[in-house]
Amino acid sequence: MAASPLADTAPAADIARIIVTKVFVRGLKVDAQIGVYDHEHGRLQPLVVDVELDVAASHCERLGDTVNYEMVGEAARALVAEGHIDLVETFAERLAQACFADPRVTRARVRVEKPLALAPHAAAAGVEITAVRA
């Protein structure tokens, strides 16, 4: 029986180096006052949000070593609490900027779906942006 090729190698920390950690939130549901049309003002509409963050962090052993993904939900809820937003693009950009509050975030990809926008003809419409720390 052949020996495992990994049996005589150094521990993983010595042979691999993590250069980017991806932190993500998928399918976050928030209700927002959003839209440019008259019938969209003064009422809440559902949004479904996906966020993927590139984080300059490696060898994470504690929560403080990385970005807590709960921050994404808190930031999204804080944005909708501020009041009406005309465009999903604006919401996506503001959410990305909020994620950059943590200096370890180097890139944010934010996708915002508005499920009722084209109902019943489409499951959703929306926007996806990618922002990179300047």
mmCIF file of N, CA and C in Angstrom:
data_model
loop_
_atom_site.group_PDB
_atom_site.id
_atom_site.type_symbol
_atom_site.label_atom_id
_atom_site.label_comp_id
_atom_site.label_asym_id
_atom_site.label_seq_id
_atom_site.Cartn_x
_atom_site.Cartn_y
_atom_site.Cartn_z
ATOM 1 N N MET A 1 0.847 -1.178 0.000
ATOM 2 C CA MET A 1 0.000 0.000 0.000
ATOM 3 C C MET A 1 0.892 1.239 0.000
ATOM 4 N N ALA A 2 0.631 2.159 -0.910
ATOM 5 C CA ALA A 2 1.440 3.363 -1.025
ATOM 6 C C ALA A 2 1.083 4.351 0.072
ATOM 7 N N ALA A 3 2.076 5.076 0.524
ATOM 8 C CA ALA A 3 1.860 6.090 1.546
ATOM 9 C C ALA A 3 1.177 7.304 0.924
ATOM 10 N N SER A 4 0.423 8.000 1.713
ATOM 11 C CA SER A 4 -0.227 9.222 1.255
ATOM 12 C C SER A 4 0.832 10.242 0.867
ATOM 13 N N PRO A 5 0.640 10.942 -0.243
ATOM 14 C CA PRO A 5 1.621 11.942 -0.652
ATOM 15 C C PRO A 5 1.714 13.097 0.342
ATOM 16 N N LEU A 6 0.729 13.245 1.210
ATOM 17 C CA LEU A 6 0.752 14.332 2.187
ATOM 18 C C LEU A 6 1.310 13.891 3.544
ATOM 19 N N ALA A 7 1.580 12.634 3.703
ATOM 20 C CA ALA A 7 1.970 12.112 5.006
ATOM 21 C C ALA A 7 3.250 12.731 5.541
ATOM 22 N N ASP A 8 4.225 13.004 4.694
ATOM 23 C CA ASP A 8 5.506 13.509 5.167
ATOM 24 C C ASP A 8 5.701 14.997 4.879
ATOM 25 N N THR A 9 4.623 15.716 4.649
ATOM 26 C CA THR A 9 4.762 17.135 4.335
ATOM 27 C C THR A 9 4.568 17.978 5.576
ATOM 28 N N ALA A 10 4.906 19.242 5.467
ATOM 29 C CA ALA A 10 4.759 20.184 6.574
ATOM 30 C C ALA A 10 3.280 20.472 6.805
ATOM 31 N N PRO A 11 2.941 21.007 7.965
ATOM 32 C CA PRO A 11 1.544 21.386 8.226
ATOM 33 C C PRO A 11 1.038 22.369 7.178
ATOM 34 N N ALA A 12 -0.280 22.386 6.997
ATOM 35 C CA ALA A 12 -0.894 23.218 5.965
ATOM 36 C C ALA A 12 -0.480 24.687 6.080
ATOM 37 N N ALA A 13 -0.306 25.185 7.296
ATOM 38 C CA ALA A 13 0.070 26.590 7.475
ATOM 39 C C ALA A 13 1.430 26.884 6.856
ATOM 40 N N ASP A 14 2.255 25.869 6.710
ATOM 41 C CA ASP A 14 3.586 26.065 6.162
ATOM 42 C C ASP A 14 3.638 25.922 4.645
ATOM 43 N N ILE A 15 2.644 25.286 4.038
ATOM 44 C CA ILE A 15 2.707 25.056 2.597
ATOM 45 C C ILE A 15 1.719 25.897 1.803
ATOM 46 N N ALA A 16 0.766 26.517 2.481
ATOM 47 C CA ALA A 16 -0.230 27.328 1.784
ATOM 48 C C ALA A 16 -0.396 28.653 2.509
ATOM 49 N N ARG A 17 -0.583 29.675 1.740
ATOM 50 C CA ARG A 17 -0.799 30.994 2.314
ATOM 51 C C ARG A 17 -2.078 31.572 1.730
ATOM 52 N N ILE A 18 -2.998 31.939 2.574
ATOM 53 C CA ILE A 18 -4.251 32.542 2.122
ATOM 54 C C ILE A 18 -3.986 34.016 1.880
ATOM 55 N N ILE A 19 -4.281 34.477 0.673
ATOM 56 C CA ILE A 19 -4.059 35.888 0.378
ATOM 57 C C ILE A 19 -5.357 36.686 0.349
ATOM 58 N N VAL A 20 -6.468 36.016 0.116
ATOM 59 C CA VAL A 20 -7.769 36.677 0.126
ATOM 60 C C VAL A 20 -8.777 35.725 0.741
ATOM 61 N N THR A 21 -9.558 36.246 1.658
ATOM 62 C CA THR A 21 -10.679 35.504 2.214
ATOM 63 C C THR A 21 -11.940 36.125 1.634
ATOM 64 N N LYS A 22 -12.867 35.295 1.166
ATOM 65 C CA LYS A 22 -14.143 35.798 0.661
ATOM 66 C C LYS A 22 -15.193 35.605 1.744
ATOM 67 N N VAL A 23 -15.805 36.696 2.123
ATOM 68 C CA VAL A 23 -16.902 36.677 3.082
ATOM 69 C C VAL A 23 -18.151 36.989 2.276
ATOM 70 N N PHE A 24 -19.210 36.186 2.442
ATOM 71 C CA PHE A 24 -20.401 36.434 1.628
ATOM 72 C C PHE A 24 -21.676 36.283 2.416
ATOM 73 N N VAL A 25 -22.684 36.969 1.921
ATOM 74 C CA VAL A 25 -24.059 36.849 2.405
ATOM 75 C C VAL A 25 -24.896 36.671 1.154
ATOM 76 N N ARG A 26 -25.717 35.647 1.141
ATOM 77 C CA ARG A 26 -26.523 35.344 -0.034
ATOM 78 C C ARG A 26 -28.002 35.314 0.353
ATOM 79 N N GLY A 27 -28.827 35.996 -0.436
ATOM 80 C CA GLY A 27 -30.277 35.922 -0.238
ATOM 81 C C GLY A 27 -30.799 36.721 0.943
ATOM 82 N N LEU A 28 -30.107 37.787 1.319
ATOM 83 C CA LEU A 28 -30.563 38.636 2.417
ATOM 84 C C LEU A 28 -31.831 39.369 1.979
ATOM 85 N N LYS A 29 -32.878 39.259 2.763
ATOM 86 C CA LYS A 29 -34.151 39.888 2.412
ATOM 87 C C LYS A 29 -34.360 41.127 3.271
ATOM 88 N N VAL A 30 -34.617 42.245 2.593
ATOM 89 C CA VAL A 30 -34.958 43.486 3.277
ATOM 90 C C VAL A 30 -36.126 44.127 2.539
ATOM 91 N N ASP A 31 -36.928 44.868 3.271
ATOM 92 C CA ASP A 31 -38.020 45.627 2.666
ATOM 93 C C ASP A 31 -37.597 47.083 2.633
ATOM 94 N N ALA A 32 -37.703 47.698 1.466
ATOM 95 C CA ALA A 32 -37.212 49.057 1.285
ATOM 96 C C ALA A 32 -38.232 49.929 0.572
ATOM 97 N N GLN A 33 -38.179 51.214 0.875
ATOM 98 C CA GLN A 33 -38.905 52.195 0.088
ATOM 99 C C GLN A 33 -37.969 52.547 -1.061
ATOM 100 N N ILE A 34 -38.258 51.978 -2.229
ATOM 101 C CA ILE A 34 -37.330 52.116 -3.350
ATOM 102 C C ILE A 34 -38.098 52.189 -4.664
ATOM 103 N N GLY A 35 -37.629 53.017 -5.560
ATOM 104 C CA GLY A 35 -38.230 53.104 -6.885
ATOM 105 C C GLY A 35 -38.457 54.543 -7.319
ATOM 106 N N VAL A 36 -38.470 54.758 -8.622
ATOM 107 C CA VAL A 36 -38.628 56.108 -9.175
ATOM 108 C C VAL A 36 -40.065 56.434 -9.561
ATOM 109 N N TYR A 37 -40.906 55.429 -9.693
ATOM 110 C CA TYR A 37 -42.269 55.668 -10.149
ATOM 111 C C TYR A 37 -43.175 56.091 -8.994
ATOM 112 N N ASP A 38 -44.215 56.862 -9.323
ATOM 113 C CA ASP A 38 -45.141 57.364 -8.307
ATOM 114 C C ASP A 38 -45.734 56.239 -7.467
ATOM 115 N N HIS A 39 -46.101 55.126 -8.118
ATOM 116 C CA HIS A 39 -46.729 54.037 -7.375
ATOM 117 C C HIS A 39 -45.744 53.323 -6.421
ATOM 118 N N GLU A 40 -44.457 53.623 -6.545
ATOM 119 C CA GLU A 40 -43.460 53.006 -5.665
ATOM 120 C C GLU A 40 -43.160 53.865 -4.433
ATOM 121 N N HIS A 41 -43.602 55.089 -4.432
ATOM 122 C CA HIS A 41 -43.352 55.970 -3.294
ATOM 123 C C HIS A 41 -44.343 55.684 -2.174
ATOM 124 N N GLY A 42 -43.861 55.736 -0.949
ATOM 125 C CA GLY A 42 -44.728 55.550 0.208
ATOM 126 C C GLY A 42 -45.078 54.111 0.521
ATOM 127 N N ARG A 43 -44.376 53.163 -0.098
ATOM 128 C CA ARG A 43 -44.648 51.751 0.226
ATOM 129 C C ARG A 43 -43.346 50.957 0.207
ATOM 130 N N LEU A 44 -43.353 49.875 0.947
ATOM 131 C CA LEU A 44 -42.185 49.003 1.020
ATOM 132 C C LEU A 44 -42.228 47.968 -0.088
ATOM 133 N N GLN A 45 -41.048 47.651 -0.616
ATOM 134 C CA GLN A 45 -40.913 46.602 -1.615
ATOM 135 C C GLN A 45 -39.788 45.667 -1.174
ATOM 136 N N PRO A 46 -39.935 44.381 -1.454
ATOM 137 C CA PRO A 46 -38.876 43.446 -1.064
ATOM 138 C C PRO A 46 -37.654 43.575 -1.975
ATOM 139 N N LEU A 47 -36.490 43.437 -1.369
ATOM 140 C CA LEU A 47 -35.228 43.321 -2.092
ATOM 141 C C LEU A 47 -34.547 42.053 -1.626
ATOM 142 N N VAL A 48 -33.810 41.425 -2.525
ATOM 143 C CA VAL A 48 -32.979 40.270 -2.178
ATOM 144 C C VAL A 48 -31.548 40.666 -2.516
ATOM 145 N N VAL A 49 -30.672 40.584 -1.527
ATOM 146 C CA VAL A 49 -29.329 41.120 -1.653
ATOM 147 C C VAL A 49 -28.291 40.015 -1.482
ATOM 148 N N ASP A 50 -27.318 39.997 -2.377
ATOM 149 C CA ASP A 50 -26.144 39.127 -2.265
ATOM 150 C C ASP A 50 -24.922 40.032 -2.176
ATOM 151 N N VAL A 51 -24.038 39.729 -1.245
ATOM 152 C CA VAL A 51 -22.810 40.505 -1.085
ATOM 153 C C VAL A 51 -21.642 39.539 -0.984
ATOM 154 N N GLU A 52 -20.581 39.844 -1.704
ATOM 155 C CA GLU A 52 -19.337 39.083 -1.613
ATOM 156 C C GLU A 52 -18.209 40.074 -1.379
ATOM 157 N N LEU A 53 -17.457 39.863 -0.304
ATOM 158 C CA LEU A 53 -16.369 40.762 0.052
ATOM 159 C C LEU A 53 -15.040 40.041 -0.042
ATOM 160 N N ASP A 54 -14.052 40.676 -0.655
ATOM 161 C CA ASP A 54 -12.675 40.197 -0.581
ATOM 162 C C ASP A 54 -12.063 40.868 0.635
ATOM 163 N N VAL A 55 -11.509 40.041 1.505
ATOM 164 C CA VAL A 55 -10.976 40.535 2.771
ATOM 165 C C VAL A 55 -9.503 40.169 2.868
ATOM 166 N N ALA A 56 -8.696 41.159 3.206
ATOM 167 C CA ALA A 56 -7.270 40.916 3.414
ATOM 168 C C ALA A 56 -7.105 40.329 4.819
ATOM 169 N N ALA A 57 -7.293 39.039 4.909
ATOM 170 C CA ALA A 57 -7.184 38.349 6.192
ATOM 171 C C ALA A 57 -6.728 36.930 5.927
ATOM 172 N N SER A 58 -5.878 36.437 6.797
ATOM 173 C CA SER A 58 -5.448 35.048 6.677
ATOM 174 C C SER A 58 -5.304 34.462 8.067
ATOM 175 N N HIS A 59 -5.307 33.169 8.119
ATOM 176 C CA HIS A 59 -5.183 32.428 9.375
ATOM 177 C C HIS A 59 -6.173 32.956 10.408
ATOM 178 N N CYS A 60 -7.439 32.872 10.087
ATOM 179 C CA CYS A 60 -8.495 33.366 10.968
ATOM 180 C C CYS A 60 -8.819 32.322 12.021
ATOM 181 N N GLU A 61 -8.613 32.668 13.245
ATOM 182 C CA GLU A 61 -8.917 31.789 14.384
ATOM 183 C C GLU A 61 -10.032 32.372 15.248
ATOM 184 N N ARG A 62 -10.199 33.700 15.194
ATOM 185 C CA ARG A 62 -11.193 34.378 16.019
ATOM 186 C C ARG A 62 -12.028 35.300 15.138
ATOM 187 N N LEU A 63 -13.200 35.640 15.616
ATOM 188 C CA LEU A 63 -14.081 36.533 14.858
ATOM 189 C C LEU A 63 -13.383 37.855 14.553
ATOM 190 N N GLY A 64 -12.597 38.361 15.459
ATOM 191 C CA GLY A 64 -11.888 39.612 15.253
ATOM 192 C C GLY A 64 -10.831 39.549 14.173
ATOM 193 N N ASP A 65 -10.491 38.346 13.711
ATOM 194 C CA ASP A 65 -9.481 38.186 12.659
ATOM 195 C C ASP A 65 -10.043 38.456 11.268
ATOM 196 N N THR A 66 -11.352 38.501 11.150
ATOM 197 C CA THR A 66 -11.981 38.631 9.838
ATOM 198 C C THR A 66 -13.151 39.602 9.915
ATOM 199 N N VAL A 67 -13.855 39.766 8.818
ATOM 200 C CA VAL A 67 -15.030 40.623 8.770
ATOM 201 C C VAL A 67 -16.250 39.792 9.146
ATOM 202 N N ASN A 68 -17.006 40.263 10.103
ATOM 203 C CA ASN A 68 -18.212 39.579 10.546
ATOM 204 C C ASN A 68 -19.318 39.810 9.519
ATOM 205 N N TYR A 69 -19.824 38.754 8.920
ATOM 206 C CA TYR A 69 -20.837 38.913 7.873
ATOM 207 C C TYR A 69 -22.148 39.470 8.395
ATOM 208 N N GLU A 70 -22.357 39.474 9.706
ATOM 209 C CA GLU A 70 -23.558 40.104 10.260
ATOM 210 C C GLU A 70 -23.573 41.603 9.965
ATOM 211 N N MET A 71 -22.379 42.184 9.763
ATOM 212 C CA MET A 71 -22.264 43.603 9.445
ATOM 213 C C MET A 71 -22.998 43.929 8.145
ATOM 214 N N VAL A 72 -23.027 43.009 7.214
ATOM 215 C CA VAL A 72 -23.694 43.250 5.927
ATOM 216 C C VAL A 72 -25.192 43.446 6.149
ATOM 217 N N GLY A 73 -25.802 42.579 6.915
ATOM 218 C CA GLY A 73 -27.233 42.706 7.210
ATOM 219 C C GLY A 73 -27.540 43.977 7.976
ATOM 220 N N GLU A 74 -26.700 44.307 8.944
ATOM 221 C CA GLU A 74 -26.898 45.527 9.717
ATOM 222 C C GLU A 74 -26.804 46.760 8.820
ATOM 223 N N ALA A 75 -25.818 46.771 7.910
ATOM 224 C CA ALA A 75 -25.650 47.908 7.003
ATOM 225 C C ALA A 75 -26.835 48.034 6.053
ATOM 226 N N ALA A 76 -27.331 46.921 5.526
ATOM 227 C CA ALA A 76 -28.486 46.955 4.617
ATOM 228 C C ALA A 76 -29.721 47.478 5.339
ATOM 229 N N ARG A 77 -29.952 47.003 6.556
ATOM 230 C CA ARG A 77 -31.118 47.478 7.316
ATOM 231 C C ARG A 77 -30.983 48.955 7.677
ATOM 232 N N ALA A 78 -29.775 49.411 7.970
ATOM 233 C CA ALA A 78 -29.556 50.830 8.277
ATOM 234 C C ALA A 78 -29.844 51.697 7.048
ATOM 235 N N LEU A 79 -29.460 51.220 5.875
ATOM 236 C CA LEU A 79 -29.721 51.980 4.644
ATOM 237 C C LEU A 79 -31.222 52.133 4.386
ATOM 238 N N VAL A 80 -31.982 51.053 4.533
ATOM 239 C CA VAL A 80 -33.416 51.164 4.267
ATOM 240 C C VAL A 80 -34.106 52.000 5.341
ATOM 241 N N ALA A 81 -33.547 52.048 6.533
ATOM 242 C CA ALA A 81 -34.126 52.856 7.606
ATOM 243 C C ALA A 81 -33.959 54.354 7.348
ATOM 244 N N GLU A 82 -33.017 54.721 6.481
ATOM 245 C CA GLU A 82 -32.783 56.134 6.168
ATOM 246 C C GLU A 82 -33.896 56.741 5.326
ATOM 247 N N GLY A 83 -34.730 55.927 4.694
ATOM 248 C CA GLY A 83 -35.838 56.450 3.904
ATOM 249 C C GLY A 83 -35.745 56.060 2.439
ATOM 250 N N HIS A 84 -36.560 56.706 1.639
ATOM 251 C CA HIS A 84 -36.729 56.356 0.227
ATOM 252 C C HIS A 84 -35.426 56.486 -0.559
ATOM 253 N N ILE A 85 -35.186 55.506 -1.411
ATOM 254 C CA ILE A 85 -34.065 55.498 -2.353
ATOM 255 C C ILE A 85 -34.669 55.302 -3.733
ATOM 256 N N ASP A 86 -34.241 56.099 -4.701
ATOM 257 C CA ASP A 86 -34.819 55.990 -6.044
ATOM 258 C C ASP A 86 -34.380 54.725 -6.777
ATOM 259 N N LEU A 87 -33.094 54.431 -6.794
ATOM 260 C CA LEU A 87 -32.565 53.381 -7.659
ATOM 261 C C LEU A 87 -31.917 52.231 -6.880
ATOM 262 N N VAL A 88 -32.062 51.016 -7.402
ATOM 263 C CA VAL A 88 -31.353 49.880 -6.796
ATOM 264 C C VAL A 88 -29.839 50.071 -6.941
ATOM 265 N N GLU A 89 -29.413 50.764 -7.995
ATOM 266 C CA GLU A 89 -27.986 51.056 -8.157
ATOM 267 C C GLU A 89 -27.465 51.882 -6.981
ATOM 268 N N THR A 90 -28.252 52.856 -6.556
ATOM 269 C CA THR A 90 -27.868 53.697 -5.419
ATOM 270 C C THR A 90 -27.770 52.864 -4.156
ATOM 271 N N PHE A 91 -28.750 51.995 -3.940
ATOM 272 C CA PHE A 91 -28.720 51.121 -2.766
ATOM 273 C C PHE A 91 -27.474 50.242 -2.795
ATOM 274 N N ALA A 92 -27.174 49.651 -3.950
ATOM 275 C CA ALA A 92 -26.010 48.770 -4.074
ATOM 276 C C ALA A 92 -24.714 49.527 -3.790
ATOM 277 N N GLU A 93 -24.587 50.724 -4.342
ATOM 278 C CA GLU A 93 -23.370 51.508 -4.130
ATOM 279 C C GLU A 93 -23.206 51.904 -2.667
ATOM 280 N N ARG A 94 -24.294 52.310 -2.028
ATOM 281 C CA ARG A 94 -24.223 52.692 -0.610
ATOM 282 C C ARG A 94 -23.868 51.494 0.268
ATOM 283 N N LEU A 95 -24.409 50.341 -0.068
ATOM 284 C CA LEU A 95 -24.087 49.145 0.709
ATOM 285 C C LEU A 95 -22.618 48.771 0.534
ATOM 286 N N ALA A 96 -22.122 48.854 -0.687
ATOM 287 C CA ALA A 96 -20.700 48.569 -0.916
ATOM 288 C C ALA A 96 -19.833 49.528 -0.106
ATOM 289 N N GLN A 97 -20.172 50.808 -0.128
ATOM 290 C CA GLN A 97 -19.402 51.797 0.629
ATOM 291 C C GLN A 97 -19.435 51.492 2.127
ATOM 292 N N ALA A 98 -20.576 51.056 2.624
ATOM 293 C CA ALA A 98 -20.676 50.706 4.043
ATOM 294 C C ALA A 98 -19.750 49.538 4.381
ATOM 295 N N CYS A 99 -19.605 48.611 3.456
ATOM 296 C CA CYS A 99 -18.723 47.464 3.690
ATOM 297 C C CYS A 99 -17.258 47.889 3.764
ATOM 298 N N PHE A 100 -16.912 48.968 3.067
ATOM 299 C CA PHE A 100 -15.534 49.469 3.105
ATOM 300 C C PHE A 100 -15.201 50.168 4.423
ATOM 301 N N ALA A 101 -16.173 50.283 5.317
ATOM 302 C CA ALA A 101 -15.879 50.837 6.646
ATOM 303 C C ALA A 101 -14.842 49.977 7.358
ATOM 304 N N ASP A 102 -14.828 48.680 7.037
ATOM 305 C CA ASP A 102 -13.778 47.808 7.576
ATOM 306 C C ASP A 102 -12.579 47.907 6.635
ATOM 307 N N PRO A 103 -11.435 48.359 7.127
ATOM 308 C CA PRO A 103 -10.279 48.586 6.247
ATOM 309 C C PRO A 103 -9.724 47.317 5.601
ATOM 310 N N ARG A 104 -10.114 46.149 6.091
ATOM 311 C CA ARG A 104 -9.628 44.902 5.488
ATOM 312 C C ARG A 104 -10.370 44.532 4.217
ATOM 313 N N VAL A 105 -11.531 45.151 3.968
ATOM 314 C CA VAL A 105 -12.304 44.869 2.754
ATOM 315 C C VAL A 105 -11.620 45.568 1.586
ATOM 316 N N THR A 106 -11.231 44.775 0.577
ATOM 317 C CA THR A 106 -10.540 45.339 -0.581
ATOM 318 C C THR A 106 -11.438 45.399 -1.822
ATOM 319 N N ARG A 107 -12.500 44.577 -1.847
ATOM 320 C CA ARG A 107 -13.420 44.549 -2.984
ATOM 321 C C ARG A 107 -14.783 44.150 -2.471
ATOM 322 N N ALA A 108 -15.823 44.760 -3.018
ATOM 323 C CA ALA A 108 -17.196 44.402 -2.651
ATOM 324 C C ALA A 108 -18.006 44.204 -3.924
ATOM 325 N N ARG A 109 -18.647 43.059 -4.020
ATOM 326 C CA ARG A 109 -19.584 42.798 -5.110
ATOM 327 C C ARG A 109 -20.962 42.753 -4.476
ATOM 328 N N VAL A 110 -21.861 43.601 -4.948
ATOM 329 C CA VAL A 110 -23.206 43.694 -4.371
ATOM 330 C C VAL A 110 -24.218 43.490 -5.488
ATOM 331 N N ARG A 111 -25.110 42.550 -5.272
ATOM 332 C CA ARG A 111 -26.183 42.256 -6.235
ATOM 333 C C ARG A 111 -27.504 42.520 -5.524
ATOM 334 N N VAL A 112 -28.356 43.323 -6.144
ATOM 335 C CA VAL A 112 -29.647 43.660 -5.551
ATOM 336 C C VAL A 112 -30.734 43.271 -6.538
ATOM 337 N N GLU A 113 -31.618 42.398 -6.108
ATOM 338 C CA GLU A 113 -32.762 41.983 -6.923
ATOM 339 C C GLU A 113 -34.027 42.609 -6.362
ATOM 340 N N LYS A 114 -34.867 43.037 -7.263
ATOM 341 C CA LYS A 114 -36.168 43.599 -6.922
ATOM 342 C C LYS A 114 -37.213 42.632 -7.499
ATOM 343 N N PRO A 115 -37.659 41.664 -6.691
ATOM 344 C CA PRO A 115 -38.496 40.576 -7.213
ATOM 345 C C PRO A 115 -39.812 41.007 -7.861
ATOM 346 N N LEU A 116 -40.386 42.105 -7.429
ATOM 347 C CA LEU A 116 -41.686 42.510 -7.971
ATOM 348 C C LEU A 116 -41.586 43.461 -9.160
ATOM 349 N N ALA A 117 -40.380 43.856 -9.543
ATOM 350 C CA ALA A 117 -40.194 44.886 -10.568
ATOM 351 C C ALA A 117 -40.858 44.540 -11.897
ATOM 352 N N LEU A 118 -40.720 43.319 -12.348
ATOM 353 C CA LEU A 118 -41.299 42.916 -13.632
ATOM 354 C C LEU A 118 -42.299 41.768 -13.490
ATOM 355 N N ALA A 119 -42.792 41.570 -12.270
ATOM 356 C CA ALA A 119 -43.742 40.481 -12.020
ATOM 357 C C ALA A 119 -45.008 40.707 -12.826
ATOM 358 N N PRO A 120 -45.624 39.707 -13.349
ATOM 359 C CA PRO A 120 -45.286 38.286 -13.256
ATOM 360 C C PRO A 120 -44.412 37.786 -14.407
ATOM 361 N N HIS A 121 -43.867 38.686 -15.173
ATOM 362 C CA HIS A 121 -43.141 38.290 -16.384
ATOM 363 C C HIS A 121 -41.708 37.850 -16.134
ATOM 364 N N ALA A 122 -41.145 38.227 -14.997
ATOM 365 C CA ALA A 122 -39.771 37.832 -14.663
ATOM 366 C C ALA A 122 -39.696 37.575 -13.170
ATOM 367 N N ALA A 123 -38.807 36.682 -12.780
ATOM 368 C CA ALA A 123 -38.638 36.368 -11.361
ATOM 369 C C ALA A 123 -38.063 37.552 -10.595
ATOM 370 N N ALA A 124 -37.235 38.356 -11.244
ATOM 371 C CA ALA A 124 -36.641 39.527 -10.593
ATOM 372 C C ALA A 124 -35.926 40.361 -11.633
ATOM 373 N N ALA A 125 -35.662 41.593 -11.260
ATOM 374 C CA ALA A 125 -34.801 42.490 -12.020
ATOM 375 C C ALA A 125 -33.915 43.175 -11.008
ATOM 376 N N GLY A 126 -32.782 43.656 -11.433
ATOM 377 C CA GLY A 126 -31.909 44.314 -10.474
ATOM 378 C C GLY A 126 -30.583 44.713 -11.070
ATOM 379 N N VAL A 127 -29.613 44.804 -10.206
ATOM 380 C CA VAL A 127 -28.304 45.279 -10.604
ATOM 381 C C VAL A 127 -27.231 44.581 -9.786
ATOM 382 N N GLU A 128 -26.052 44.475 -10.375
ATOM 383 C CA GLU A 128 -24.889 43.963 -9.655
ATOM 384 C C GLU A 128 -23.746 44.925 -9.903
ATOM 385 N N ILE A 129 -23.093 45.357 -8.828
ATOM 386 C CA ILE A 129 -21.934 46.231 -8.970
ATOM 387 C C ILE A 129 -20.726 45.585 -8.302
ATOM 388 N N THR A 130 -19.563 45.987 -8.748
ATOM 389 C CA THR A 130 -18.325 45.598 -8.094
ATOM 390 C C THR A 130 -17.559 46.877 -7.797
ATOM 391 N N ALA A 131 -17.195 47.045 -6.544
ATOM 392 C CA ALA A 131 -16.441 48.224 -6.124
ATOM 393 C C ALA A 131 -15.112 47.752 -5.551
ATOM 394 N N VAL A 132 -14.061 48.520 -5.832
ATOM 395 C CA VAL A 132 -12.722 48.197 -5.360
ATOM 396 C C VAL A 132 -12.228 49.378 -4.526
ATOM 397 N N ARG A 133 -11.597 49.053 -3.421
ATOM 398 C CA ARG A 133 -11.065 50.112 -2.556
ATOM 399 C C ARG A 133 -10.094 50.978 -3.360
ATOM 400 N N ALA A 134 -10.272 52.285 -3.240
ATOM 401 C CA ALA A 134 -9.412 53.234 -3.977
ATOM 402 C C ALA A 134 -8.010 53.270 -3.383
#
